[in-house]
Short mmCIF file of the C-alpha atoms (twelve columns), coordinates in Angstrom:
data_MODEL
# 
_entry.id   MODEL 
# 
loop_
_atom_site.group_PDB 
_atom_site.id 
_atom_site.type_symbol 
_atom_site.label_atom_id 
_atom_site.label_alt_id 
_atom_site.label_comp_id 
_atom_site.label_asym_id 
_atom_site.label_seq_id 
_atom_site.Cartn_x 
_atom_site.Cartn_y 
_atom_site.Cartn_z 
_atom_site.pdbx_PDB_model_num 
ATOM 1   C CA . GLN A 1   220.937 227.957 154.864 1 
ATOM 2   C CA . VAL A 2   222.719 231.161 155.872 1 
ATOM 3   C CA . GLN A 3   225.158 231.393 158.759 1 
ATOM 4   C CA . LEU A 4   226.194 234.764 160.171 1 
ATOM 5   C CA . VAL A 5   229.093 235.546 162.508 1 
ATOM 6   C CA . GLU A 6   229.633 239.009 163.968 1 
ATOM 7   C CA . SER A 7   232.993 240.358 165.066 1 
ATOM 8   C CA . GLY A 8   234.673 243.642 165.934 1 
ATOM 9   C CA . GLY A 9   232.986 244.494 169.189 1 
ATOM 10  C CA . GLY A 10  234.853 245.587 172.259 1 
ATOM 11  C CA . LEU A 11  235.356 248.284 174.866 1 
ATOM 12  C CA . VAL A 12  235.791 251.846 173.679 1 
ATOM 13  C CA . GLN A 13  235.778 255.321 175.216 1 
ATOM 14  C CA . ALA A 14  232.935 257.699 174.484 1 
ATOM 15  C CA . GLY A 15  233.609 259.478 171.222 1 
ATOM 16  C CA . GLY A 16  235.600 256.575 169.866 1 
ATOM 17  C CA . SER A 17  234.982 254.318 166.896 1 
ATOM 18  C CA . LEU A 18  234.503 250.651 166.129 1 
ATOM 19  C CA . ARG A 19  233.861 248.717 162.953 1 
ATOM 20  C CA . LEU A 20  231.688 245.652 163.229 1 
ATOM 21  C CA . SER A 21  231.788 242.896 160.649 1 
ATOM 22  C CA . CYS A 22  229.327 240.145 159.854 1 
ATOM 23  C CA . ALA A 23  230.663 237.247 157.826 1 
ATOM 24  C CA . ALA A 24  228.088 235.191 155.953 1 
ATOM 25  C CA . SER A 25  228.265 231.683 154.597 1 
ATOM 26  C CA . GLY A 26  225.782 229.389 152.920 1 
ATOM 27  C CA . ARG A 27  223.262 230.593 150.370 1 
ATOM 28  C CA . THR A 28  224.221 233.438 148.072 1 
ATOM 29  C CA . PHE A 29  224.858 236.510 150.212 1 
ATOM 30  C CA . SER A 30  223.759 239.038 147.617 1 
ATOM 31  C CA . ASN A 31  220.255 237.554 147.469 1 
ATOM 32  C CA . TYR A 32  219.487 238.958 150.916 1 
ATOM 33  C CA . ALA A 33  218.926 242.305 152.460 1 
ATOM 34  C CA . MET A 34  220.796 242.803 155.731 1 
ATOM 35  C CA . GLY A 35  220.209 244.600 158.974 1 
ATOM 36  C CA . TRP A 36  221.962 245.481 162.198 1 
ATOM 37  C CA . PHE A 37  220.113 245.309 165.496 1 
ATOM 38  C CA . ARG A 38  221.208 245.773 169.078 1 
ATOM 39  C CA . GLN A 39  219.961 244.733 172.475 1 
ATOM 40  C CA . ALA A 40  220.932 246.223 175.812 1 
ATOM 41  C CA . PRO A 41  220.320 244.366 179.093 1 
ATOM 42  C CA . GLY A 42  216.675 244.527 180.093 1 
ATOM 43  C CA . LYS A 43  215.605 246.091 176.816 1 
ATOM 44  C CA . GLU A 44  213.999 244.831 173.632 1 
ATOM 45  C CA . ARG A 45  215.962 244.290 170.469 1 
ATOM 46  C CA . GLU A 46  216.323 247.602 168.668 1 
ATOM 47  C CA . PHE A 47  216.689 248.315 164.968 1 
ATOM 48  C CA . VAL A 48  219.935 250.059 164.056 1 
ATOM 49  C CA . SER A 49  220.421 249.991 160.294 1 
ATOM 50  C CA . PHE A 50  219.326 248.347 157.051 1 
ATOM 51  C CA . ILE A 51  220.894 247.773 153.650 1 
ATOM 52  C CA . ASN A 52  219.323 246.222 150.584 1 
ATOM 53  C CA . TRP A 53  220.816 243.439 148.486 1 
ATOM 54  C CA . SER A 54  222.960 245.687 146.305 1 
ATOM 55  C CA . GLY A 55  223.886 248.313 148.875 1 
ATOM 56  C CA . SER A 56  222.064 251.011 146.947 1 
ATOM 57  C CA . SER A 57  219.523 251.651 149.707 1 
ATOM 58  C CA . THR A 58  220.260 252.182 153.388 1 
ATOM 59  C CA . TYR A 59  218.293 253.244 156.423 1 
ATOM 60  C CA . TYR A 60  219.279 254.211 159.957 1 
ATOM 61  C CA . ALA A 61  217.555 254.581 163.257 1 
ATOM 62  C CA . ASP A 62  217.373 258.206 164.337 1 
ATOM 63  C CA . SER A 63  219.540 257.430 167.346 1 
ATOM 64  C CA . VAL A 64  222.533 256.507 165.172 1 
ATOM 65  C CA . LYS A 65  221.966 258.603 162.054 1 
ATOM 66  C CA . GLY A 66  225.033 260.619 161.154 1 
ATOM 67  C CA . ARG A 67  227.293 258.499 163.358 1 
ATOM 68  C CA . PHE A 68  226.962 254.965 161.967 1 
ATOM 69  C CA . THR A 69  227.444 253.752 158.407 1 
ATOM 70  C CA . ILE A 70  226.255 250.412 157.083 1 
ATOM 71  C CA . SER A 71  227.895 248.829 154.052 1 
ATOM 72  C CA . ARG A 72  228.344 245.462 152.412 1 
ATOM 73  C CA . ASP A 73  230.856 243.736 150.192 1 
ATOM 74  C CA . ASN A 74  229.063 241.042 148.258 1 
ATOM 75  C CA . THR A 75  232.305 239.698 146.807 1 
ATOM 76  C CA . LYS A 76  233.424 238.930 150.376 1 
ATOM 77  C CA . SER A 77  229.956 238.025 151.684 1 
ATOM 78  C CA . THR A 78  230.488 240.485 154.507 1 
ATOM 79  C CA . LEU A 79  228.363 243.177 156.124 1 
ATOM 80  C CA . TYR A 80  229.886 246.098 158.019 1 
ATOM 81  C CA . LEU A 81  228.812 248.698 160.519 1 
ATOM 82  C CA . GLN A 82  231.176 251.610 161.005 1 
ATOM 83  C CA . MET A 83  230.377 253.273 164.316 1 
ATOM 84  C CA . ASN A 84  231.800 256.712 165.019 1 
ATOM 85  C CA . GLY A 85  231.173 259.129 167.839 1 
ATOM 86  C CA . LEU A 86  230.135 256.312 170.145 1 
ATOM 87  C CA . LYS A 87  228.069 257.128 173.209 1 
ATOM 88  C CA . PRO A 88  227.492 255.145 176.408 1 
ATOM 89  C CA . GLU A 89  223.903 254.563 175.311 1 
ATOM 90  C CA . ASP A 90  225.239 252.621 172.321 1 
ATOM 91  C CA . THR A 91  226.340 249.887 174.710 1 
ATOM 92  C CA . ALA A 92  224.613 246.670 173.667 1 
ATOM 93  C CA . VAL A 93  225.044 243.341 171.984 1 
ATOM 94  C CA . TYR A 94  224.972 243.966 168.248 1 
ATOM 95  C CA . TYR A 95  223.437 241.420 165.898 1 
ATOM 96  C CA . CYS A 96  223.433 241.129 162.145 1 
ATOM 97  C CA . ALA A 97  220.472 239.619 160.355 1 
ATOM 98  C CA . SER A 98  219.560 238.641 156.818 1 
ATOM 99  C CA . GLY A 99  216.356 238.089 154.923 1 
ATOM 100 C CA . ASN A 100 213.936 239.794 152.608 1 
ATOM 101 C CA . PRO A 101 211.926 241.919 155.014 1 
ATOM 102 C CA . TYR A 102 208.725 243.630 154.090 1 
ATOM 103 C CA . TYR A 103 209.157 246.022 157.022 1 
ATOM 104 C CA . TYR A 104 212.863 246.225 157.726 1 
ATOM 105 C CA . PRO A 105 212.882 247.649 161.302 1 
ATOM 106 C CA . LEU A 106 210.957 244.631 162.610 1 
ATOM 107 C CA . PRO A 107 213.223 241.821 163.861 1 
ATOM 108 C CA . ARG A 108 210.833 238.987 163.027 1 
ATOM 109 C CA . GLN A 109 210.966 240.002 159.375 1 
ATOM 110 C CA . TYR A 110 214.488 238.526 159.200 1 
ATOM 111 C CA . ASP A 111 215.212 234.852 158.652 1 
ATOM 112 C CA . TYR A 112 218.806 234.455 159.859 1 
ATOM 113 C CA . TRP A 113 220.703 235.876 162.812 1 
ATOM 114 C CA . GLY A 114 224.223 235.900 164.120 1 
ATOM 115 C CA . GLN A 115 225.183 235.266 167.727 1 
ATOM 116 C CA . GLY A 116 226.035 238.887 168.428 1 
ATOM 117 C CA . THR A 117 229.083 240.880 169.448 1 
ATOM 118 C CA . GLN A 118 229.344 243.016 172.581 1 
ATOM 119 C CA . VAL A 119 229.954 246.748 172.269 1 
ATOM 120 C CA . THR A 120 230.669 248.619 175.491 1 
ATOM 121 C CA . VAL A 121 231.162 252.387 175.509 1 
ATOM 122 C CA . SER A 122 232.546 253.973 178.656 1 
ATOM 123 C CA . SER A 123 231.789 257.551 179.667 1 
# 
């Protein structure tokens, strides 16, 4: 009952910035917590960031802490990930997800997923 579409990915030089967006439709957006995950070729899906329904609580993986910022605009039913100081190791397909997770870093805790957007960071 929730559809998610990511956008904003692309090719960027190391040290650069990108802002990813995740547009939601369907059931009320603000009823769900949201997360960002990423997956590089040959690797498992990795937790990146979490935000609760109101935006009052956020969490980041250690690998992105201090560089990435998650936010949401419930009036626009949109989730964002501002990525600064990008590194080549950030290269991956980035996915947004929604649900009411008990343990938010675990992908299977989320009910709905977008198709992903590619982020490539050159050295």
